[in-house]
């Protein structure tokens, strides 16, 4: 019993354990983290003064700590160098805003662009998992790196921890956390499991070797105010962090439920069709019976009139009025012939099935027409509960769709196993998007992949193989598009960083 209880407890602990960070998200966030280096020049020589960390909140804006750049206030010869996490290019920088009170500084990158991080709109709960990203000097020393080697682009260090609560220093709000910090981590981001900024790492607690060490990060509340004062537009993440695994599991469950619903709907449609067929056949039989009764009534009427014509013929014959007798006899014969034809032309029950099929086709045609064509303009709005949004909730998307896969009269989508899709590779941003539109379900889906410089360069080379971006129905051009998209998909990571699902409604056409 005790062993069973231990097993139950262990399983419960595993089920209750929070999901680990997605490596793709942390890696993508790391590309926005930079080493901020201070150097001084004297007698034509450059000297290393110190370094810290920072992160991009806009393509050309870096957030770091005010205490990191404080030496520049005392020595005008000190310059700032921005060392990205990858590539071969480093950038110069200049301070454009500083707030000593809450230990924040803003650096503008000279002649460079970096992928920016989104900032979490609301504070994380106590116990939430976080990751500190930066360039601790202790790691540089352990690797035996000299000053020249530390100013070369390299990946930052990631250290996990949990939120231990919000604390207020004498001057500003901070976040207390357990992610290990060291000299050099100052100014780096504290991110959640989706790679979104929760705060700016500022300082750590001192330990005498026996106590646990804690880190303090400047809260986003302080950062928001600082960025607004500096007139910087930043990305705001206003949705909860969801793992790709969680979203995929929900989508699989949803797809399974949709398949069950489709089967039930198909069975219901078959039963409904059988009912329609039965009703159509009964209505056709009733129509034939009514027509036959009308024919019999017509025959009876003709025979009655023929009998009357026969009686008139006999009377006229007795009177010797032979001229009128011939006329009456002729009328009687015509009426008998009409009765015979009416009897012969009675509708047969053999035609009931053909009548039923024709009526059923007409009814089904009306139902298909009521659904309307798929071509037209759609207004698509985000479905948050089915999406993984790492930034702000995206605005509605308008799609002008044609059955050939042409979108907005300028972009050709390709047809593959997943439906109508198009892979987009931008010239500047380090991201690749896969857009998919299903005109039947009226669902639009975007998967965004944040890539490194090497992966982006490879994606752009693949894209360059396809030169015609305009809409087309040419089979050769469509085959080239399909080949390009297959190659791009193979070059992408297994999981996207962001999944956006939109529900689309037809936009009514403007009346003349």
CSV table of C-alpha atoms in Angstrom, one decimal:
chain,number,residue,atom,x,y,z
A,1,UNK,CA,0.0,0.0,0.0
A,2,UNK,CA,2.8,2.4,0.8
A,3,UNK,CA,4.5,1.7,-2.5
A,4,UNK,CA,1.2,2.3,-4.3
A,5,UNK,CA,0.8,5.6,-2.4
A,6,UNK,CA,4.3,6.7,-3.4
A,7,UNK,CA,3.6,5.9,-7.1
A,8,UNK,CA,0.4,7.8,-7.0
A,9,UNK,CA,2.1,10.8,-5.4
A,10,UNK,CA,4.9,10.7,-7.9
A,11,UNK,CA,2.4,10.6,-10.8
A,12,UNK,CA,0.5,13.5,-9.3
A,13,UNK,CA,3.7,15.5,-9.0
A,14,UNK,CA,4.6,14.8,-12.7
A,15,UNK,CA,1.1,15.8,-13.8
A,16,UNK,CA,1.2,19.0,-11.7
A,17,UNK,CA,4.7,20.0,-12.8
A,18,UNK,CA,4.7,23.0,-15.1
A,19,UNK,CA,5.8,22.6,-18.7
A,20,UNK,CA,9.4,23.2,-19.5
A,21,UNK,CA,10.4,26.1,-21.7
A,22,UNK,CA,10.2,25.5,-25.4
A,23,UNK,CA,13.9,25.7,-26.7
A,24,UNK,CA,12.7,27.3,-29.9
A,25,UNK,CA,11.2,30.2,-28.0
A,26,UNK,CA,14.2,30.7,-25.7
A,27,UNK,CA,16.5,30.5,-28.6
A,28,UNK,CA,14.5,33.0,-30.6
A,29,UNK,CA,14.5,35.4,-27.6
A,30,UNK,CA,18.2,35.0,-27.3
A,31,UNK,CA,18.7,36.5,-30.7
A,32,UNK,CA,17.4,39.8,-29.4
A,33,UNK,CA,19.8,39.8,-26.5
A,34,UNK,CA,23.1,41.6,-27.0
A,35,UNK,CA,26.4,42.2,-25.1
A,36,UNK,CA,26.8,45.9,-24.3
A,37,UNK,CA,30.5,46.6,-24.2
A,38,UNK,CA,32.1,49.8,-22.9
A,39,UNK,CA,35.5,50.7,-24.4
A,40,UNK,CA,37.8,53.7,-24.0
A,41,UNK,CA,40.4,55.2,-26.3
A,42,UNK,CA,43.7,56.6,-25.2
A,43,UNK,CA,46.7,57.5,-27.3
A,44,UNK,CA,45.1,55.7,-30.3
A,45,UNK,CA,44.6,52.5,-28.4
A,46,UNK,CA,41.3,50.9,-27.4
A,47,UNK,CA,40.8,49.6,-23.8
A,48,UNK,CA,38.1,47.3,-22.5
A,49,UNK,CA,36.2,49.0,-19.7
A,50,UNK,CA,33.5,46.5,-18.9
A,51,UNK,CA,30.4,44.9,-20.3
A,52,UNK,CA,26.8,44.0,-19.5
A,53,UNK,CA,23.7,42.8,-21.3
A,54,UNK,CA,20.8,44.3,-23.1
A,55,UNK,CA,17.9,43.4,-25.4
A,56,UNK,CA,16.1,44.9,-28.3
A,57,UNK,CA,12.7,46.4,-27.7
A,58,UNK,CA,12.6,47.9,-31.2
A,59,UNK,CA,14.8,47.1,-34.2
A,60,UNK,CA,17.2,49.9,-33.4
A,61,UNK,CA,16.6,50.3,-29.6
A,62,UNK,CA,18.4,48.4,-26.8
A,63,UNK,CA,17.3,48.4,-23.2
A,64,UNK,CA,20.0,47.9,-20.5
A,65,UNK,CA,20.8,49.1,-17.0
A,66,UNK,CA,21.7,52.7,-16.1
A,67,UNK,CA,24.5,51.6,-13.8
A,68,UNK,CA,26.1,49.7,-16.7
A,69,UNK,CA,26.6,52.9,-18.7
A,70,UNK,CA,27.3,55.1,-15.7
A,71,UNK,CA,31.1,55.3,-16.4
A,72,UNK,CA,30.3,57.3,-19.6
A,73,UNK,CA,29.1,60.2,-17.4
A,74,UNK,CA,32.6,60.5,-15.9
A,75,UNK,CA,34.7,59.7,-19.0
A,76,UNK,CA,33.7,61.2,-22.4
A,77,UNK,CA,36.1,59.0,-24.2
A,78,UNK,CA,34.1,55.8,-23.4
A,79,UNK,CA,32.2,54.4,-26.3
A,80,UNK,CA,29.4,51.8,-26.5
A,81,UNK,CA,29.6,48.7,-28.6
A,82,UNK,CA,26.6,46.4,-29.3
A,83,UNK,CA,27.6,42.8,-29.9
A,84,UNK,CA,24.7,40.7,-31.2
A,85,UNK,CA,24.4,37.0,-30.4
A,86,UNK,CA,25.1,35.8,-34.0
A,87,UNK,CA,26.6,36.9,-37.3
A,88,UNK,CA,29.8,38.7,-37.9
A,89,UNK,CA,28.8,42.4,-37.5
A,90,UNK,CA,29.0,44.5,-34.4
A,91,UNK,CA,27.4,47.9,-34.0
A,92,UNK,CA,28.0,51.2,-32.3
A,93,UNK,CA,25.5,52.7,-30.0
A,94,UNK,CA,24.6,55.9,-28.3
A,95,UNK,CA,22.5,56.6,-25.2
A,96,UNK,CA,19.2,58.3,-26.0
A,97,UNK,CA,17.5,58.0,-22.6
A,98,UNK,CA,18.5,57.2,-19.1
A,99,UNK,CA,16.8,56.9,-15.7
A,100,UNK,CA,19.1,56.4,-12.8
A,101,UNK,CA,16.1,56.2,-10.4
A,102,UNK,CA,14.9,52.8,-11.7
A,103,UNK,CA,18.3,51.7,-13.3
A,104,UNK,CA,17.2,51.8,-16.9
A,105,UNK,CA,18.9,53.1,-20.0
A,106,UNK,CA,18.0,53.1,-23.7
A,107,UNK,CA,20.7,52.8,-26.4
A,108,UNK,CA,20.1,53.5,-30.1
A,109,UNK,CA,21.9,51.2,-32.4
A,110,UNK,CA,23.9,52.8,-35.2
A,111,UNK,CA,23.4,51.3,-38.7
A,112,UNK,CA,21.9,48.0,-37.5
A,113,UNK,CA,18.6,46.2,-36.9
A,114,UNK,CA,17.8,43.5,-34.4
A,115,UNK,CA,14.7,41.3,-33.8
A,116,UNK,CA,12.8,42.8,-30.9
A,117,UNK,CA,11.3,41.1,-27.9
A,118,UNK,CA,7.7,41.5,-26.7
A,119,UNK,CA,7.0,42.8,-23.2
A,120,UNK,CA,4.4,41.0,-21.0
A,121,UNK,CA,1.5,43.2,-20.1
A,122,UNK,CA,0.7,41.8,-16.7
A,123,UNK,CA,3.0,40.6,-13.9
A,124,UNK,CA,3.7,36.9,-13.7
A,125,UNK,CA,2.4,34.9,-10.8
A,126,UNK,CA,4.6,33.7,-8.0
A,127,UNK,CA,6.2,30.4,-8.9
A,128,UNK,CA,6.1,31.0,-12.6
A,129,UNK,CA,9.1,29.7,-14.5
A,130,UNK,CA,11.4,32.2,-16.0
A,131,UNK,CA,14.7,32.4,-17.7
A,132,UNK,CA,17.5,35.0,-17.3
A,133,UNK,CA,19.4,35.6,-20.5
A,134,UNK,CA,22.7,37.5,-20.7
A,135,UNK,CA,26.5,37.5,-20.7
A,136,UNK,CA,27.9,36.7,-17.2
A,137,UNK,CA,31.6,37.5,-17.0
A,138,UNK,CA,32.1,34.4,-14.9
A,139,UNK,CA,31.3,32.2,-17.9
A,140,UNK,CA,33.8,34.2,-20.0
A,141,UNK,CA,36.5,33.6,-17.4
A,142,UNK,CA,35.7,30.0,-17.1
A,143,UNK,CA,36.1,29.6,-20.9
A,144,UNK,CA,39.4,31.5,-20.8
A,145,UNK,CA,38.2,34.2,-23.2
A,146,UNK,CA,40.3,37.4,-23.5
A,147,UNK,CA,38.8,40.9,-24.0
A,148,UNK,CA,39.1,40.5,-27.8
A,149,UNK,CA,37.2,37.3,-27.9
A,150,UNK,CA,34.4,38.6,-25.7
A,151,UNK,CA,33.5,41.3,-28.3
A,152,UNK,CA,32.8,38.7,-30.9
A,153,UNK,CA,29.2,37.6,-31.5
A,154,UNK,CA,28.2,34.6,-29.4
A,155,UNK,CA,25.1,33.1,-27.9
A,156,UNK,CA,24.1,34.4,-24.5
A,157,UNK,CA,23.8,32.2,-21.4
A,158,UNK,CA,20.4,31.1,-20.2
A,159,UNK,CA,19.7,30.3,-16.5
A,160,UNK,CA,16.3,29.1,-15.3
A,161,UNK,CA,14.5,30.1,-12.2
A,162,UNK,CA,11.1,30.9,-10.8
A,163,UNK,CA,9.3,34.1,-9.7
A,164,UNK,CA,9.6,34.5,-6.0
A,165,UNK,CA,7.4,37.7,-5.7
A,166,UNK,CA,7.4,41.4,-6.4
A,167,UNK,CA,9.5,43.6,-4.1
A,168,UNK,CA,9.9,47.3,-4.0
A,169,UNK,CA,13.3,48.9,-3.4
A,170,UNK,CA,13.6,52.4,-2.1
A,171,UNK,CA,13.1,53.8,-5.5
A,172,UNK,CA,11.5,51.3,-7.9
A,173,UNK,CA,9.5,48.1,-8.3
A,174,UNK,CA,11.5,44.9,-8.8
A,175,UNK,CA,10.8,41.2,-9.4
A,176,UNK,CA,12.5,38.7,-7.1
A,177,UNK,CA,13.5,35.5,-8.8
A,178,UNK,CA,15.8,32.5,-8.4
A,179,UNK,CA,17.5,32.6,-11.8
A,180,UNK,CA,21.3,32.8,-11.2
A,181,UNK,CA,22.8,36.2,-12.0
A,182,UNK,CA,26.4,37.3,-12.2
A,183,UNK,CA,28.3,40.3,-13.1
A,184,UNK,CA,27.6,40.9,-16.8
A,185,UNK,CA,23.9,39.8,-16.6
A,186,UNK,CA,22.9,43.4,-15.8
A,187,UNK,CA,20.6,44.8,-18.3
A,188,UNK,CA,19.6,41.4,-19.8
A,189,UNK,CA,16.0,40.3,-20.0
A,190,UNK,CA,14.1,38.0,-17.6
A,191,UNK,CA,11.7,36.1,-19.9
A,192,UNK,CA,8.8,33.7,-19.5
A,193,UNK,CA,8.6,30.3,-21.1
A,194,UNK,CA,7.4,31.9,-24.4
A,195,UNK,CA,10.5,34.2,-24.5
A,196,UNK,CA,8.6,37.4,-23.6
A,197,UNK,CA,10.1,40.0,-21.3
A,198,UNK,CA,8.9,40.0,-17.7
A,199,UNK,CA,11.6,42.4,-16.4
A,200,UNK,CA,15.2,43.8,-16.8
A,201,UNK,CA,17.7,42.0,-14.6
A,202,UNK,CA,19.5,44.6,-12.4
A,203,UNK,CA,21.3,43.1,-9.4
A,204,UNK,CA,21.6,40.0,-7.3
A,205,UNK,CA,21.6,39.3,-3.6
A,206,UNK,CA,24.9,38.8,-1.8
A,207,UNK,CA,25.7,35.3,-0.5
A,208,UNK,CA,28.3,34.3,2.1
A,209,UNK,CA,28.4,30.8,0.6
A,210,UNK,CA,25.6,29.4,2.8
A,211,UNK,CA,22.6,31.5,1.8
A,212,UNK,CA,20.7,31.0,-1.4
A,213,UNK,CA,21.3,33.7,-4.1
A,214,UNK,CA,18.4,35.6,-5.6
A,215,UNK,CA,18.1,38.0,-8.5
A,216,UNK,CA,16.2,41.2,-8.9
A,217,UNK,CA,14.8,42.5,-12.1
A,218,UNK,CA,13.3,45.9,-12.8
A,219,UNK,CA,9.6,45.3,-13.3
A,220,UNK,CA,7.8,45.9,-16.6
A,221,UNK,CA,5.7,48.6,-14.9
A,222,UNK,CA,8.8,50.6,-14.6
A,223,UNK,CA,10.0,49.7,-18.1
A,224,UNK,CA,6.7,50.7,-19.7
A,225,UNK,CA,6.8,54.2,-18.1
A,226,UNK,CA,10.4,54.6,-19.2
A,227,UNK,CA,9.8,53.6,-22.8
A,228,UNK,CA,6.7,55.8,-23.1
A,229,UNK,CA,8.8,58.8,-21.8
A,230,UNK,CA,11.4,58.0,-24.5
A,231,UNK,CA,8.6,57.7,-27.1
A,232,UNK,CA,9.6,54.2,-28.1
A,233,UNK,CA,6.9,51.9,-29.7
A,234,UNK,CA,7.3,48.4,-28.2
A,235,UNK,CA,5.5,45.1,-28.7
A,236,UNK,CA,3.1,44.3,-25.8
A,237,UNK,CA,2.2,40.7,-25.1
A,238,UNK,CA,-1.3,40.7,-23.7
A,239,UNK,CA,-2.2,36.9,-23.8
A,240,UNK,CA,-1.1,34.0,-21.5
A,241,UNK,CA,1.9,31.9,-22.5
A,242,UNK,CA,0.8,28.6,-23.9
A,243,UNK,CA,3.1,25.8,-25.0
A,244,UNK,CA,3.1,24.5,-28.5
A,245,UNK,CA,2.6,21.0,-27.1
A,246,UNK,CA,-0.6,22.1,-25.3
A,247,UNK,CA,-1.9,23.9,-28.3
A,248,UNK,CA,-1.2,20.9,-30.6
A,249,UNK,CA,-2.9,18.5,-28.1
A,250,UNK,CA,-6.0,20.8,-28.1
A,251,UNK,CA,-6.0,21.0,-31.9
A,252,UNK,CA,-5.7,17.2,-32.2
A,253,UNK,CA,-8.6,16.8,-29.8
A,254,UNK,CA,-10.5,19.4,-31.8
A,255,UNK,CA,-9.7,17.6,-35.1
A,256,UNK,CA,-10.9,14.3,-33.6
A,257,UNK,CA,-14.1,15.9,-32.4
A,258,UNK,CA,-14.6,17.5,-35.8
A,259,UNK,CA,-14.1,14.1,-37.5
A,260,UNK,CA,-16.7,12.6,-35.2
A,261,UNK,CA,-19.0,15.5,-35.9
A,262,UNK,CA,-18.4,15.1,-39.6
A,263,UNK,CA,-19.2,11.4,-39.4
A,264,UNK,CA,-22.4,12.1,-37.4
A,265,UNK,CA,-23.3,14.8,-39.9
A,266,UNK,CA,-22.7,12.4,-42.8
A,267,UNK,CA,-24.9,9.8,-41.2
A,268,UNK,CA,-27.5,12.5,-40.5
A,269,UNK,CA,-27.3,13.7,-44.1
A,270,UNK,CA,-27.6,10.1,-45.4
A,271,UNK,CA,-30.7,9.6,-43.3
A,272,UNK,CA,-32.0,13.0,-44.4
A,273,UNK,CA,-31.4,12.1,-48.0
A,274,UNK,CA,-33.2,8.8,-47.6
A,275,UNK,CA,-36.1,10.7,-46.1
A,276,UNK,CA,-36.0,13.1,-49.0
A,277,UNK,CA,-35.9,10.3,-51.5
A,278,UNK,CA,-38.8,8.6,-49.7
A,279,UNK,CA,-40.9,11.8,-49.6
A,280,UNK,CA,-40.1,12.6,-53.2
A,281,UNK,CA,-41.1,9.1,-54.3
A,282,UNK,CA,-44.4,9.3,-52.3
A,283,UNK,CA,-45.1,12.7,-53.7
A,284,UNK,CA,-44.4,11.4,-57.2
A,285,UNK,CA,-46.7,8.4,-56.6
A,286,UNK,CA,-49.5,10.7,-55.3
A,287,UNK,CA,-49.0,13.0,-58.3
A,288,UNK,CA,-49.4,10.0,-60.6
A,289,UNK,CA,-52.4,8.7,-58.8
A,290,UNK,CA,-54.0,12.1,-59.1
A,291,UNK,CA,-53.2,12.3,-62.8
A,292,UNK,CA,-54.6,8.7,-63.3
A,293,UNK,CA,-57.8,9.7,-61.5
A,294,UNK,CA,-58.1,12.8,-63.7
A,295,UNK,CA,-57.6,10.6,-66.8
A,296,UNK,CA,-60.3,8.1,-65.6
A,297,UNK,CA,-62.6,11.0,-64.9
A,298,UNK,CA,-61.9,12.4,-68.4
A,299,UNK,CA,-62.6,8.9,-69.9
A,300,UNK,CA,-65.8,8.6,-68.0
A,301,UNK,CA,-66.9,12.0,-69.1
A,302,UNK,CA,-66.1,11.2,-72.7
A,303,UNK,CA,-68.0,7.9,-72.5
A,304,UNK,CA,-71.1,9.7,-71.0
A,305,UNK,CA,-71.0,12.3,-73.7
A,306,UNK,CA,-70.5,9.5,-76.3
A,307,UNK,CA,-73.5,7.7,-74.9
A,308,UNK,CA,-75.5,10.9,-75.2
A,309,UNK,CA,-74.3,11.4,-78.8
A,310,UNK,CA,-75.3,7.7,-79.5
A,311,UNK,CA,-78.8,8.4,-78.1
A,312,UNK,CA,-79.0,11.5,-80.3
A,313,UNK,CA,-77.9,9.5,-83.3
A,314,UNK,CA,-80.7,6.9,-82.7
A,315,UNK,CA,-83.4,9.6,-82.3
A,316,UNK,CA,-82.3,11.4,-85.4
A,317,UNK,CA,-82.3,8.1,-87.3
A,318,UNK,CA,-85.9,7.5,-86.2
A,319,UNK,CA,-86.9,10.9,-87.4
A,320,UNK,CA,-85.2,10.3,-90.7
A,321,UNK,CA,-82.9,13.4,-90.3
A,322,UNK,CA,-79.9,11.7,-91.9
A,323,UNK,CA,-77.7,14.8,-92.1
A,324,UNK,CA,-77.8,15.5,-88.4
A,325,UNK,CA,-77.6,11.8,-87.6
A,326,UNK,CA,-74.2,11.6,-89.3
A,327,UNK,CA,-73.0,14.6,-87.3
A,328,UNK,CA,-74.2,13.1,-84.1
A,329,UNK,CA,-72.6,9.8,-85.0
A,330,UNK,CA,-69.3,11.5,-85.8
A,331,UNK,CA,-69.3,13.3,-82.5
A,332,UNK,CA,-70.0,10.1,-80.7
A,333,UNK,CA,-67.2,8.3,-82.4
A,334,UNK,CA,-64.8,11.2,-81.6
A,335,UNK,CA,-65.8,11.1,-78.0
A,336,UNK,CA,-65.2,7.3,-77.8
A,337,UNK,CA,-61.8,7.8,-79.5
A,338,UNK,CA,-61.0,10.6,-76.9
A,339,UNK,CA,-62.0,8.2,-74.1
A,340,UNK,CA,-59.7,5.5,-75.5
A,341,UNK,CA,-56.8,7.9,-75.8
A,342,UNK,CA,-57.4,9.1,-72.3
A,343,UNK,CA,-57.3,5.6,-71.0
A,344,UNK,CA,-54.2,4.7,-73.0
A,345,UNK,CA,-52.3,7.8,-72.0
A,346,UNK,CA,-52.8,7.3,-68.2
A,347,UNK,CA,-49.4,8.0,-66.4
A,348,UNK,CA,-47.7,4.8,-65.4
A,349,UNK,CA,-46.3,4.1,-61.9
A,350,UNK,CA,-43.0,3.2,-63.6
A,351,UNK,CA,-42.3,7.0,-64.0
A,352,UNK,CA,-42.6,7.7,-60.3
A,353,UNK,CA,-38.9,7.0,-59.6
A,354,UNK,CA,-37.8,9.3,-62.5
A,355,UNK,CA,-40.0,12.1,-61.2
A,356,UNK,CA,-38.7,11.6,-57.6
A,357,UNK,CA,-35.1,11.8,-58.8
A,358,UNK,CA,-35.7,15.0,-60.8
A,359,UNK,CA,-37.5,16.7,-57.8
A,360,UNK,CA,-34.6,15.6,-55.5
A,361,UNK,CA,-32.0,17.1,-57.8
A,362,UNK,CA,-33.9,20.4,-57.8
A,363,UNK,CA,-34.1,20.4,-54.0
A,364,UNK,CA,-30.4,19.6,-53.6
A,365,UNK,CA,-29.4,22.2,-56.2
A,366,UNK,CA,-31.3,24.9,-54.2
A,367,UNK,CA,-29.4,23.8,-51.0
A,368,UNK,CA,-26.0,24.1,-52.8
A,369,UNK,CA,-26.9,27.5,-54.2
A,370,UNK,CA,-27.9,28.7,-50.7
A,371,UNK,CA,-24.3,28.0,-49.5
A,372,UNK,CA,-23.0,30.4,-52.0
A,373,UNK,CA,-19.6,30.5,-53.8
A,374,UNK,CA,-16.3,30.6,-51.9
A,375,UNK,CA,-14.9,33.4,-54.0
A,376,UNK,CA,-15.1,36.9,-52.5
A,377,UNK,CA,-13.7,39.0,-49.7
A,378,UNK,CA,-13.4,37.7,-46.1
A,379,UNK,CA,-12.8,39.5,-42.9
A,380,UNK,CA,-10.8,37.3,-40.6
A,381,UNK,CA,-10.5,37.8,-36.8
A,382,UNK,CA,-8.2,36.1,-34.4
A,383,UNK,CA,-9.5,33.2,-32.2
A,384,UNK,CA,-7.4,33.6,-29.0
A,385,UNK,CA,-8.3,30.3,-27.5
A,386,UNK,CA,-7.0,28.4,-30.5
A,387,UNK,CA,-3.9,30.6,-31.0
A,388,UNK,CA,-0.4,30.9,-29.5
A,389,UNK,CA,0.2,34.6,-29.5
A,390,UNK,CA,3.7,35.7,-28.4
A,391,UNK,CA,3.1,39.4,-29.0
A,392,UNK,CA,0.0,41.7,-29.0
A,393,UNK,CA,-3.3,40.3,-30.3
A,394,UNK,CA,-3.1,40.7,-34.1
A,395,UNK,CA,-5.7,42.9,-35.9
A,396,UNK,CA,-8.2,41.5,-38.3
A,397,UNK,CA,-7.0,40.3,-41.7
A,398,UNK,CA,-8.9,41.0,-44.9
A,399,UNK,CA,-8.6,38.3,-47.6
A,400,UNK,CA,-9.7,38.7,-51.2
A,401,UNK,CA,-10.1,35.1,-52.3
A,402,UNK,CA,-10.5,33.4,-55.7
A,403,UNK,CA,-11.0,29.7,-56.4
A,404,UNK,CA,-7.7,29.6,-58.2
A,405,UNK,CA,-5.8,30.4,-55.0
A,406,UNK,CA,-5.2,34.0,-55.8
A,407,UNK,CA,-5.2,36.2,-52.7
A,408,UNK,CA,-5.9,40.0,-52.9
A,409,UNK,CA,-5.3,39.9,-56.6
A,410,UNK,CA,-1.5,39.7,-56.2
A,411,UNK,CA,-0.3,36.6,-54.2
A,412,UNK,CA,-0.6,33.1,-55.5
A,413,UNK,CA,-1.2,30.3,-52.9
A,414,UNK,CA,-0.3,26.7,-53.7
A,415,UNK,CA,-2.4,23.6,-53.2
A,416,UNK,CA,-1.0,20.8,-51.1
A,417,UNK,CA,-2.0,18.2,-48.5
A,418,UNK,CA,-2.8,21.0,-46.0
A,419,UNK,CA,-5.0,23.0,-48.5
A,420,UNK,CA,-4.2,26.4,-49.9
A,421,UNK,CA,-0.9,27.6,-48.4
A,422,UNK,CA,1.8,30.2,-49.0
A,423,UNK,CA,5.2,30.4,-47.4
A,424,UNK,CA,6.5,34.0,-46.9
A,425,UNK,CA,10.2,34.8,-46.5
A,426,UNK,CA,10.7,38.6,-45.8
A,427,UNK,CA,13.8,40.5,-46.9
A,428,UNK,CA,14.6,42.0,-43.5
A,429,UNK,CA,12.8,40.3,-40.5
A,430,UNK,CA,14.3,37.1,-39.2
A,431,UNK,CA,11.0,35.1,-39.5
A,432,UNK,CA,9.3,32.9,-42.0
A,433,UNK,CA,5.5,32.6,-42.1
A,434,UNK,CA,3.2,29.9,-43.4
A,435,UNK,CA,-0.2,31.1,-44.3
A,436,UNK,CA,-3.1,28.7,-44.9
A,437,UNK,CA,-6.6,29.5,-46.0
A,438,UNK,CA,-9.6,27.0,-46.1
A,439,UNK,CA,-12.5,28.6,-48.0
A,440,UNK,CA,-14.8,25.8,-47.1
A,441,UNK,CA,-14.4,26.1,-43.3
A,442,UNK,CA,-13.5,29.8,-43.7
A,443,UNK,CA,-10.4,29.5,-41.5
A,444,UNK,CA,-7.2,31.4,-41.9
A,445,UNK,CA,-4.0,30.2,-40.1
A,446,UNK,CA,-0.6,31.7,-39.8
A,447,UNK,CA,2.5,29.9,-38.3
A,448,UNK,CA,5.5,32.1,-37.6
A,449,UNK,CA,9.0,30.7,-37.3
A,450,UNK,CA,11.7,32.9,-35.7
A,451,UNK,CA,15.0,31.9,-37.4
A,452,UNK,CA,18.7,32.7,-36.9
A,453,UNK,CA,20.8,34.5,-39.5
A,454,UNK,CA,22.1,31.3,-41.2
A,455,UNK,CA,18.6,29.7,-41.4
A,456,UNK,CA,17.2,33.0,-42.8
A,457,UNK,CA,19.9,33.2,-45.4
A,458,UNK,CA,19.1,29.6,-46.5
A,459,UNK,CA,15.4,30.4,-46.6
A,460,UNK,CA,16.0,33.4,-48.8
A,461,UNK,CA,18.2,31.3,-51.2
A,462,UNK,CA,15.3,28.8,-51.5
A,463,UNK,CA,12.8,31.6,-52.1
A,464,UNK,CA,15.0,33.1,-54.9
A,465,UNK,CA,14.4,30.0,-57.0
A,466,UNK,CA,10.9,31.1,-57.6
A,467,UNK,CA,10.7,34.5,-59.3
A,468,UNK,CA,7.0,34.9,-60.3
A,469,UNK,CA,5.1,36.2,-57.3
A,470,UNK,CA,2.0,37.2,-59.2
A,471,UNK,CA,-1.2,35.2,-59.4
A,472,UNK,CA,-1.1,32.5,-62.0
A,473,UNK,CA,-2.9,29.4,-63.2
A,474,UNK,CA,0.0,28.2,-65.4
A,475,UNK,CA,0.7,24.5,-64.4
A,476,UNK,CA,4.5,25.0,-64.6
A,477,UNK,CA,4.5,28.0,-62.4
A,478,UNK,CA,2.2,26.3,-59.9
A,479,UNK,CA,4.6,23.3,-59.9
A,480,UNK,CA,7.6,25.6,-59.2
A,481,UNK,CA,5.7,27.2,-56.3
A,482,UNK,CA,4.9,23.8,-54.8
A,483,UNK,CA,8.5,22.7,-55.1
A,484,UNK,CA,9.7,25.9,-53.4
A,485,UNK,CA,7.3,25.6,-50.6
A,486,UNK,CA,8.2,22.0,-50.0
A,487,UNK,CA,11.9,22.9,-49.8
A,488,UNK,CA,11.1,25.8,-47.4
A,489,UNK,CA,9.0,23.6,-45.1
A,490,UNK,CA,11.9,21.1,-44.9
A,491,UNK,CA,14.3,23.9,-43.9
A,492,UNK,CA,12.0,25.1,-41.0
A,493,UNK,CA,12.0,23.9,-37.4
A,494,UNK,CA,9.5,21.2,-36.4
A,495,UNK,CA,7.5,23.7,-34.4
A,496,UNK,CA,6.5,27.3,-35.0
A,497,UNK,CA,7.1,30.0,-32.4
A,498,UNK,CA,3.6,31.5,-33.0
A,499,UNK,CA,0.4,30.1,-34.2
A,500,UNK,CA,-2.4,32.4,-35.2
A,501,UNK,CA,-5.9,31.0,-36.0
A,502,UNK,CA,-8.5,33.3,-37.5
A,503,UNK,CA,-12.2,32.8,-38.1
A,504,UNK,CA,-13.4,34.4,-41.4
A,505,UNK,CA,-16.7,35.8,-42.5
A,506,UNK,CA,-17.7,36.8,-45.9
A,507,UNK,CA,-17.7,40.6,-46.4
A,508,UNK,CA,-20.8,41.7,-48.2
A,509,UNK,CA,-20.3,43.2,-51.6
A,510,UNK,CA,-20.9,46.9,-52.0
A,511,UNK,CA,-24.2,47.6,-53.8
A,512,UNK,CA,-24.1,49.9,-56.9
